[in-house]
Structures are given as structure tokens and as C-alpha cells.
PDB file of C-alpha atoms in Angstrom:
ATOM      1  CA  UNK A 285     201.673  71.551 101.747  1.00  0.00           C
ATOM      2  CA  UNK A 286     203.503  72.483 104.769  1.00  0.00           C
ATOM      3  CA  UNK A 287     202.063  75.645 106.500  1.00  0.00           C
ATOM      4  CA  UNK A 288     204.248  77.782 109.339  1.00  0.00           C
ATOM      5  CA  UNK A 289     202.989  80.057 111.256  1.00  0.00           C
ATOM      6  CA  UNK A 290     204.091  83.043 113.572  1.00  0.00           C
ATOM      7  CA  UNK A 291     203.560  85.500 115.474  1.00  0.00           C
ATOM      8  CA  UNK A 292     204.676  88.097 118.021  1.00  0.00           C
ATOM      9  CA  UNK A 293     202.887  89.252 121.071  1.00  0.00           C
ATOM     10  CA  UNK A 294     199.774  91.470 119.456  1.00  0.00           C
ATOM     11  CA  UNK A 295     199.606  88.681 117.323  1.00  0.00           C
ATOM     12  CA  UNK A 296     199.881  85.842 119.843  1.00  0.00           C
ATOM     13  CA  UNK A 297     196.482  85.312 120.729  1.00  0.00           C
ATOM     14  CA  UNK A 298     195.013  85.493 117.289  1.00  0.00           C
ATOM     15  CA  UNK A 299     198.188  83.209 116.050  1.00  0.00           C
ATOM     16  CA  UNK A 300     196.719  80.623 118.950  1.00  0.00           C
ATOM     17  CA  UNK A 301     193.070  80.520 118.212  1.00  0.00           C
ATOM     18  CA  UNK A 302     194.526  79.691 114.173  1.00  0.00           C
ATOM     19  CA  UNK A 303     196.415  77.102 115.037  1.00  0.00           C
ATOM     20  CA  UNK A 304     194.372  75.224 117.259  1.00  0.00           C
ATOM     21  CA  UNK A 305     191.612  75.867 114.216  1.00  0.00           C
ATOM     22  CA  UNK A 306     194.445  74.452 111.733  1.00  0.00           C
ATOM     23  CA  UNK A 307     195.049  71.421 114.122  1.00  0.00           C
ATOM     24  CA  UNK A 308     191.198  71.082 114.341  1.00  0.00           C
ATOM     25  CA  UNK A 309     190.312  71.320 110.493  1.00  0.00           C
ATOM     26  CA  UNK A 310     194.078  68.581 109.686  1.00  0.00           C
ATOM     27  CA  UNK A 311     195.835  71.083 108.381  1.00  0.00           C
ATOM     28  CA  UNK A 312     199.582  70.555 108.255  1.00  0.00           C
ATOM     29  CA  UNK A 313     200.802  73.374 110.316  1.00  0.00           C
ATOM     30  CA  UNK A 314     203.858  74.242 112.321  1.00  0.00           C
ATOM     31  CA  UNK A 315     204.334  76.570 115.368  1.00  0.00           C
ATOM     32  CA  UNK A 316     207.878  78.979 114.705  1.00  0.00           C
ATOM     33  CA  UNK A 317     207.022  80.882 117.630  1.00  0.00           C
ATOM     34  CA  UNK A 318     206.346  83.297 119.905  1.00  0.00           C
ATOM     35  CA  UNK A 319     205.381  79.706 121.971  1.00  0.00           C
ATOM     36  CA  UNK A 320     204.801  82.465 124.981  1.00  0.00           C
ATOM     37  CA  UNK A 321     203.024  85.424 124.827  1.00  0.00           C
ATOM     38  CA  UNK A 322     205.729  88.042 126.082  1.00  0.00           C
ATOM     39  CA  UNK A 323     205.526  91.407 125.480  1.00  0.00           C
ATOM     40  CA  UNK A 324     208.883  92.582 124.993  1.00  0.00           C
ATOM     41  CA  UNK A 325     209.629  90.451 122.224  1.00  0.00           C
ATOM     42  CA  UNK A 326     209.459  91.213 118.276  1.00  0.00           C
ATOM     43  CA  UNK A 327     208.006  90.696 115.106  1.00  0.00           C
ATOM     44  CA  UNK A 328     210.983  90.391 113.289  1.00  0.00           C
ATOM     45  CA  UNK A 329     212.678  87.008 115.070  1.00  0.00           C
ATOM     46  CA  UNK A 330     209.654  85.300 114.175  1.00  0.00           C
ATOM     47  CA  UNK A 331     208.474  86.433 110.398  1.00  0.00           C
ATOM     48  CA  UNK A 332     211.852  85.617 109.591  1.00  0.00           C
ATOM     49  CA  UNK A 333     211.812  82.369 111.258  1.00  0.00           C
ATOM     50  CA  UNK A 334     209.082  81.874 109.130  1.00  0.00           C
ATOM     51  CA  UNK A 335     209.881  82.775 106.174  1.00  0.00           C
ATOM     52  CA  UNK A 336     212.765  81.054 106.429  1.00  0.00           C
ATOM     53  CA  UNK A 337     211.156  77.716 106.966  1.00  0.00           C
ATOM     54  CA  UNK A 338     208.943  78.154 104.018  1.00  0.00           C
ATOM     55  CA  UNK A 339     212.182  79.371 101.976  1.00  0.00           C
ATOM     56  CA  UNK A 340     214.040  75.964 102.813  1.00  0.00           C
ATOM     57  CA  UNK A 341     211.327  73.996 101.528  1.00  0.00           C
ATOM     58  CA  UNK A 342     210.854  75.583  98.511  1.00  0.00           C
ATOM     59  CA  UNK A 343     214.364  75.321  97.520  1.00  0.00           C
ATOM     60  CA  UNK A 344     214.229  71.594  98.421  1.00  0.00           C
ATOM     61  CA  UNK A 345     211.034  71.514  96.059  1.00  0.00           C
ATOM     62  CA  UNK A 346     208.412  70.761  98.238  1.00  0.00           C
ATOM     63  CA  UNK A 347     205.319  73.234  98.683  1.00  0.00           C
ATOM     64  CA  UNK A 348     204.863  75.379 101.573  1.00  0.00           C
ATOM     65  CA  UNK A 349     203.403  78.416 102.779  1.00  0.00           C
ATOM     66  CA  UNK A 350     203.188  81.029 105.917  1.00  0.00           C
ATOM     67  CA  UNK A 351     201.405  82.836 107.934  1.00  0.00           C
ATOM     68  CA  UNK A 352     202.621  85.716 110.199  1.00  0.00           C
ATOM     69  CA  UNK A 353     201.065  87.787 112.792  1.00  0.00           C
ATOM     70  CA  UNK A 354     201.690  91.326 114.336  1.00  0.00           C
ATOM     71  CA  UNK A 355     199.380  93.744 115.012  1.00  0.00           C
ATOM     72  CA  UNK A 356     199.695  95.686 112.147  1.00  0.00           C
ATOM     73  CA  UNK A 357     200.595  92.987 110.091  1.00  0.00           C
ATOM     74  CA  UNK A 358     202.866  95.461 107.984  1.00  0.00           C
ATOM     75  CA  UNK A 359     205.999  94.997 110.010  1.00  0.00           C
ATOM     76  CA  UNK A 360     205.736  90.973 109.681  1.00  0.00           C
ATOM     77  CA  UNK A 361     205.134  91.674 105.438  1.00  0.00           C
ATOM     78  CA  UNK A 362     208.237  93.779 105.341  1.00  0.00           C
ATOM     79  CA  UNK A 363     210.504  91.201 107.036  1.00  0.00           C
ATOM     80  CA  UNK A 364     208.782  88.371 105.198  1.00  0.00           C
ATOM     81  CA  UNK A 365     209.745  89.985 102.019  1.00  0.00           C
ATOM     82  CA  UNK A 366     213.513  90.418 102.601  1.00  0.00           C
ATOM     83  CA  UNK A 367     213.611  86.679 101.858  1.00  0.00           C
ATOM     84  CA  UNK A 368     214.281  84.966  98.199  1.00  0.00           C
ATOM     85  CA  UNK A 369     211.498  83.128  96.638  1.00  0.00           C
ATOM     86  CA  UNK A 370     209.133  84.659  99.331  1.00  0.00           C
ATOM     87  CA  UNK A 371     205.354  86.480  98.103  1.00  0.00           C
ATOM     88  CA  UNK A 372     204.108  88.014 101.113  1.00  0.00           C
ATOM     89  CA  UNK A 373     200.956  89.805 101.307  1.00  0.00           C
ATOM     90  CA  UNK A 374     199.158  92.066 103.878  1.00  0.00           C
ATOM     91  CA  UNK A 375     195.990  90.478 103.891  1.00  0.00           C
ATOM     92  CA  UNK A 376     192.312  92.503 104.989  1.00  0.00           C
ATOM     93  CA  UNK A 377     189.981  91.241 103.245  1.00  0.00           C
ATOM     94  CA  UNK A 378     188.510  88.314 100.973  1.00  0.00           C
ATOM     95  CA  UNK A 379     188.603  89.369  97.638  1.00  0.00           C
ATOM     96  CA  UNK A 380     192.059  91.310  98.277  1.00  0.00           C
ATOM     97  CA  UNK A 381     193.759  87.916  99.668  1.00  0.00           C
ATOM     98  CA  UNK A 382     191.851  85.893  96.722  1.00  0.00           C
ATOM     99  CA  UNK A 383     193.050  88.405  94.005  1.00  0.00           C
ATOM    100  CA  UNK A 384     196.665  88.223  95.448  1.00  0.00           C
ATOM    101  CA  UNK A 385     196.935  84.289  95.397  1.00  0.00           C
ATOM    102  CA  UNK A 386     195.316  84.114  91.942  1.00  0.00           C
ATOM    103  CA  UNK A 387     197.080  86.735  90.078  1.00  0.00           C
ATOM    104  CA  UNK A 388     200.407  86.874  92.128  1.00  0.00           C
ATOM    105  CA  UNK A 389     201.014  83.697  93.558  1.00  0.00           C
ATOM    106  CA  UNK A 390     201.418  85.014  96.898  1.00  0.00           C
ATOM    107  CA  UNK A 391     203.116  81.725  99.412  1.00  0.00           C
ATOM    108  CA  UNK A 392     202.798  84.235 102.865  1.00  0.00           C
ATOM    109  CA  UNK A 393     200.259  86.047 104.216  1.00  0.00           C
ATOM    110  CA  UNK A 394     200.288  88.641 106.825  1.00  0.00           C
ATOM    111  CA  UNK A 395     197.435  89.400 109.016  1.00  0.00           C
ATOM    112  CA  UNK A 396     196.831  92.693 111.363  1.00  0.00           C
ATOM    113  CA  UNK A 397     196.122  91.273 114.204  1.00  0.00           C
ATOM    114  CA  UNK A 398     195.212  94.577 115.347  1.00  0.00           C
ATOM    115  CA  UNK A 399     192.396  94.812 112.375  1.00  0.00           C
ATOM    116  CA  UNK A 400     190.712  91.556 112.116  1.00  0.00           C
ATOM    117  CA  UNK A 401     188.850  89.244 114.071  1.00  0.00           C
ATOM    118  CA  UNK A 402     189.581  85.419 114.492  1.00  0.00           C
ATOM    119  CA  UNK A 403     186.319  84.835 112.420  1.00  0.00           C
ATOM    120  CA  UNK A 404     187.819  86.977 109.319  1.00  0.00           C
ATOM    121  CA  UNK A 405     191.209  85.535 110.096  1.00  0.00           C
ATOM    122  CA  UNK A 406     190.461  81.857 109.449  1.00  0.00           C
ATOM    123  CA  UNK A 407     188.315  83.253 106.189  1.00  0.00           C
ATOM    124  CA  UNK A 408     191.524  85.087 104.961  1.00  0.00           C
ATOM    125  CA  UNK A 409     193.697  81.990 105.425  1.00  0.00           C
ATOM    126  CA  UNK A 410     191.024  79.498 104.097  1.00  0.00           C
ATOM    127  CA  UNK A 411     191.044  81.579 100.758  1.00  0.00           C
ATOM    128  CA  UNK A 412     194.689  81.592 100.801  1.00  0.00           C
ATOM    129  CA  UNK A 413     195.115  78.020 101.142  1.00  0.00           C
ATOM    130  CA  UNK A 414     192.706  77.151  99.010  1.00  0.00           C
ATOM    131  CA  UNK A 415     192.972  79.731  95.825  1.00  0.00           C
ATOM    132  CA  UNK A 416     195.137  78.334  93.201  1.00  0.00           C
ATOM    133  CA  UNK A 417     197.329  80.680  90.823  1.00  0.00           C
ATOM    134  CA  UNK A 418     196.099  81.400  87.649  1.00  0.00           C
ATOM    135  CA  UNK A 419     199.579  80.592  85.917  1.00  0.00           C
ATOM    136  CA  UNK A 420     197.853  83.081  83.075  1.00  0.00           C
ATOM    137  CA  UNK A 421     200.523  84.721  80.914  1.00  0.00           C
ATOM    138  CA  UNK A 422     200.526  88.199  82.294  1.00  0.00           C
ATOM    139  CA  UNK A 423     200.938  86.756  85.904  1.00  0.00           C
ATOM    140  CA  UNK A 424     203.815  83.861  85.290  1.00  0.00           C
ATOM    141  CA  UNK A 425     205.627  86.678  83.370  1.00  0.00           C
ATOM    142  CA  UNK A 426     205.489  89.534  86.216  1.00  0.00           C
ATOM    143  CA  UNK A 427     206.515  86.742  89.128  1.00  0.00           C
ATOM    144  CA  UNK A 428     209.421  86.036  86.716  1.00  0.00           C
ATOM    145  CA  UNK A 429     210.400  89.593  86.799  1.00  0.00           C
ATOM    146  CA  UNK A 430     210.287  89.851  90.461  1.00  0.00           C
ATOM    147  CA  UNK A 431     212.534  86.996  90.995  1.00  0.00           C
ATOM    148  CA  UNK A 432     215.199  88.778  88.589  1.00  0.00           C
ATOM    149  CA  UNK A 433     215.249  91.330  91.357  1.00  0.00           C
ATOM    150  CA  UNK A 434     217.848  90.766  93.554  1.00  0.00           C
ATOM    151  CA  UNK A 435     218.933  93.534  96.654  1.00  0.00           C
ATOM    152  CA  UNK A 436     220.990  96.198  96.066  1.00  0.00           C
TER     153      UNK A 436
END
């Protein structure tokens, strides 16, 4: 699983302390930017970088997932969303993020950087690498209906 990360600048520092974690612990992870911290740039440029990264591989099948970063966390789950095939969730705590992969099958996951610490941040994203998707009834049958959705 392919794992792509960004962030803007309140979530640049918390965005580097993950991925040198993610490069420490093997995890397959890619850098989409901010590569600087500058304060003038914004959220959007890089959750959609993001999300479009993770979008292109599942539409060429392979399995992938992202992370964004703002301070909030809400503007990078908005943007994230926008995109086809994309589950984003505003994650804040452990059972919230666990209950989101299991029952929704969520493939992004924003974090506040504003809101959590580094220590609850790798937490958040170990339970959302690591909870599988129920694939109960109930669930498969509500993703279904979300993909139906298509903008107006």
C-alpha cells in the first residue's frame, strides 16, 4: 500500500515529524508537498495533490491511501472529498478513526494539526493503516451508495 502525504504550513511540522516516523517504521510513504514550510501557501494545492495521487492508483487497481495536514484539518477533508473514489475523514481520536476505517472504509485521513500532538498523530495513522474494513452488509451497501453520488 502506497501512502501520500501532505500538508500546508500549520501542518508542516507535524507532516515532517510523520514522515520521518513513516520512513523510520518502512512504511511506503510519499512526500506531495509543502517540501518548505512557507507561510503564504495553502491547503488546497496540496490535499488535492494528494488525493489525486491516491485517486490514480486506485483507478489503476493498486491500494493506496493519504494523509493530509492543516491546522484544522477540516479545510484539507473538504478538498480531499471533491475527488472520486476518495473517503476522507477528519480524524481526533482513536476509536473515531478506528470506527471510520471499519465501518466506512475511509482511504484519507485528515489530521488538525492545530489539535493533536505528534504522539496522537502517529496513533491516529497507525489505526488507520492498520484497521481493516468490515466489508459487513450494511457498510459495503452504504459505500455503494456514496459512489452513485456524483456532483451536481
Amino acid at each position: 500500500m502506497q501512502i501520500y502525504i501532505g500538508a500546508d504550513h500549520r501542518g508542516f511540522k507535524l507532516a515532517e515529524e510523520l514522515l520521518i516516523w513513516g520512513k523510520e517504521n518502512k512504511l511506503p510513504i510519499e512526500n506531495v508537498g509543502a517540501f518548505v514550510y512557507n507561510k503564504e501557501d495553502d491547503y488546497v494545492d496540496f490535499a488535492r495533490l494528494a488525493s489525486e495521487k491516491v485517486m490514480a492508483d486506485i483507478v489503476a487497481g493498486n491500494d493506496a491511501r493519504g494523509i493530509v495536514v492543516c491546522g484544522t484539518g477540516v479545510g484539507v477533508d473538504i478538498v480531499a472529498n471533491k475527488k472520486r473514489f476518495i473517503r476522507c475523514c477528519l480524524g481526533f481520536n482513536e476509536e473515531q478513526v478506528r470506527k471510520t476505517r471499519h465501518d466506512d472504509n475511509v482511504n484519507f485521513l485528515a489530521l488538525p494539526a492545530d489539535f493533536v500532538d505528534i504522539s496522537l498523530a502517529k496513533t491516529l495513522v497507525n489505526i488507520f493503516l492498520q484497521t481493516p474494513f468490515s466489508m459487513e452488509g450494511k457498510y459495503s451497501r452504504r459505500i455503494a451508495k456514496i459512489g452513485e453520488i456524483r456532483p451536481l
